[in-house]
Coordinates of C-alpha atoms in Angstrom, one line a residue:
A1 CA 124.7 47.0 184.0
E2 CA 121.9 49.2 182.6
F3 CA 121.8 47.3 179.4
S4 CA 122.0 44.0 181.1
R5 CA 118.9 44.9 183.2
Q6 CA 117.0 46.3 180.2
N7 CA 117.9 43.0 178.1
A8 CA 116.6 40.6 180.9
G9 CA 113.3 42.8 181.0
L10 CA 112.8 42.4 177.6
I11 CA 113.5 38.7 177.7
R12 CA 110.9 38.3 180.3
E13 CA 108.4 40.5 178.3
N14 CA 108.9 38.4 175.3
Q15 CA 108.2 35.0 177.1
Q16 CA 105.1 36.4 178.8
L17 CA 103.9 37.8 175.3
K18 CA 104.6 34.1 174.0
E19 CA 102.5 32.7 176.9
D20 CA 99.8 35.0 176.3
M21 CA 99.8 34.1 172.4
Q22 CA 99.5 30.2 173.4
V23 CA 96.5 30.9 175.7
Y24 CA 94.9 32.9 173.1
H25 CA 95.2 30.2 170.4
E26 CA 94.0 27.7 172.7
T27 CA 91.0 29.7 174.1
R28 CA 90.0 31.1 170.5
P29 CA 86.5 29.8 169.6
A30 CA 86.7 27.2 166.6
R31 CA 86.2 29.2 163.6
T32 CA 84.8 25.9 161.6
L33 CA 81.9 25.7 159.7
T34 CA 79.8 22.7 158.7
F35 CA 77.5 23.1 155.9
I36 CA 74.7 20.5 155.2
S37 CA 73.1 19.9 151.9
D38 CA 69.5 20.6 151.6
N39 CA 69.1 16.9 151.0
Q40 CA 71.4 15.9 153.9
S41 CA 73.4 13.8 151.8
E42 CA 76.5 15.8 152.2
N43 CA 78.6 17.7 154.8
L44 CA 81.4 20.0 153.9
N45 CA 83.6 21.4 156.4
F46 CA 85.6 24.6 156.1
Q47 CA 87.7 26.8 158.2
V48 CA 86.1 30.2 158.1
D49 CA 89.4 32.1 157.3
D50 CA 89.9 29.9 154.3
I51 CA 86.6 30.7 152.6
L52 CA 86.9 33.4 149.6
M53 CA 83.1 33.7 149.1
F54 CA 79.7 32.0 148.2
R55 CA 77.9 32.4 144.9
S56 CA 74.5 31.1 144.1
A57 CA 74.3 28.7 141.2
D58 CA 70.4 27.8 140.7
N59 CA 69.7 25.2 143.5
Y60 CA 73.4 25.2 144.5
V61 CA 75.8 27.4 146.3
Q62 CA 79.4 27.5 145.1
V63 CA 81.8 27.8 147.8
F64 CA 85.3 29.2 146.7
Y65 CA 87.7 28.5 149.4
M66 CA 91.4 28.0 149.7
D67 CA 93.3 24.8 150.0
D68 CA 97.2 24.4 150.3
H69 CA 97.4 27.9 148.6
K70 CA 95.1 27.3 145.9
M71 CA 91.8 28.4 145.1
K72 CA 89.1 25.5 144.9
K73 CA 85.6 25.4 144.6
R74 CA 82.8 23.1 145.6
L75 CA 79.2 22.9 144.9
L76 CA 76.6 22.6 147.9
R77 CA 73.0 21.9 147.4
N78 CA 71.7 25.0 149.6
T79 CA 70.5 28.4 149.2
L80 CA 72.4 31.5 149.7
K81 CA 70.0 32.6 152.6
N82 CA 70.7 29.5 154.5
I83 CA 74.3 29.8 154.4
E84 CA 73.7 33.6 155.4
L85 CA 72.1 32.4 158.3
Q86 CA 74.9 30.2 159.4
L87 CA 77.6 32.7 158.9
E88 CA 75.7 35.3 161.4
P89 CA 78.0 34.4 164.3
F90 CA 81.1 35.1 162.3
G91 CA 82.6 38.4 161.4
G92 CA 84.2 39.3 158.1
L93 CA 81.8 37.7 155.7
V94 CA 79.4 40.2 154.1
R95 CA 76.7 40.1 151.3
C96 CA 77.5 42.3 148.5
H97 CA 75.0 41.1 146.0
R98 CA 71.8 38.8 145.9
T99 CA 74.3 36.2 144.3
C100 CA 77.3 36.5 146.3
I101 CA 78.7 36.6 150.2
V102 CA 82.3 37.5 150.2
N103 CA 85.1 37.2 153.0
L104 CA 86.4 40.7 153.8
H105 CA 89.6 39.2 154.7
Y106 CA 90.5 38.4 150.9
A107 CA 89.0 42.0 149.4
T108 CA 91.7 44.2 147.8
H109 CA 89.5 47.1 146.6
L110 CA 86.1 48.3 145.6
M111 CA 85.9 49.6 142.0
R112 CA 83.3 51.7 140.2
K113 CA 82.8 51.2 136.6
N114 CA 80.0 52.8 134.5
N115 CA 77.4 53.1 137.6
S116 CA 78.4 49.6 138.7
Y117 CA 80.5 48.7 141.6
W118 CA 82.9 45.5 141.6
L119 CA 84.9 44.1 144.4
N120 CA 88.2 42.6 143.8
L121 CA 89.4 39.5 145.9
R122 CA 92.8 38.3 146.4
D123 CA 93.5 35.0 144.6
Y124 CA 90.0 35.2 142.5
K125 CA 90.6 36.7 139.1
E126 CA 87.0 37.9 138.2
P127 CA 85.9 41.1 139.9
V128 CA 82.7 40.3 142.2
P129 CA 79.4 42.4 141.7
V130 CA 78.3 44.6 144.4
S131 CA 74.7 46.0 144.0
R132 CA 73.2 49.2 144.9
Q133 CA 70.8 47.1 147.3
Y134 CA 74.1 46.1 149.6
L135 CA 76.5 48.8 148.7
I136 CA 76.4 50.8 151.6
Q137 CA 76.7 47.8 154.1
T138 CA 79.5 46.5 151.8
R139 CA 81.3 49.9 152.2
E140 CA 80.9 50.1 155.9
A141 CA 82.3 46.4 156.3
L142 CA 85.1 47.3 154.0
S143 CA 86.5 50.5 155.7
G144 CA 85.9 48.6 159.2
A145 CA 88.3 46.0 157.9
G146 CA 90.8 48.7 156.5
V147 CA 89.8 48.2 152.8
N148 CA 88.3 51.7 151.8
N149 CA 90.2 52.7 148.6
I150 CA 87.7 52.9 145.8
H151 CA 89.2 53.0 142.3
P152 CA 87.3 54.9 139.5

């Protein structure tokens, strides 16, 4: 009798959690970004969670993102500063270098090598530079995201 009562209580609790999760998914703010090129000729839409990083490339910005479990990249005629301003309302994206903005969701660890710092990202082969100018803010953001291991 006691087990039946406990089981029924757990079933009710489980059902309530499922209902709460459904409400959360329906009311969660959209995490989609639309980037418009400087010359207004192109619009790119991305889910914030799919973006690995942004990297400047002369008068363009390379957007590295996940699509169907594969990393892809697109060029957008814009500046990293404009992209950074558009990203302000979204957490988890941090500027780590004058040429890079990374999504901390993909960060695996911060490395130090010969007085230089590098960030490893999941699904991206090359280490991403972290400059001294952005090191403190990057470290704080990483520890807030649960990534605080620094490998020498």
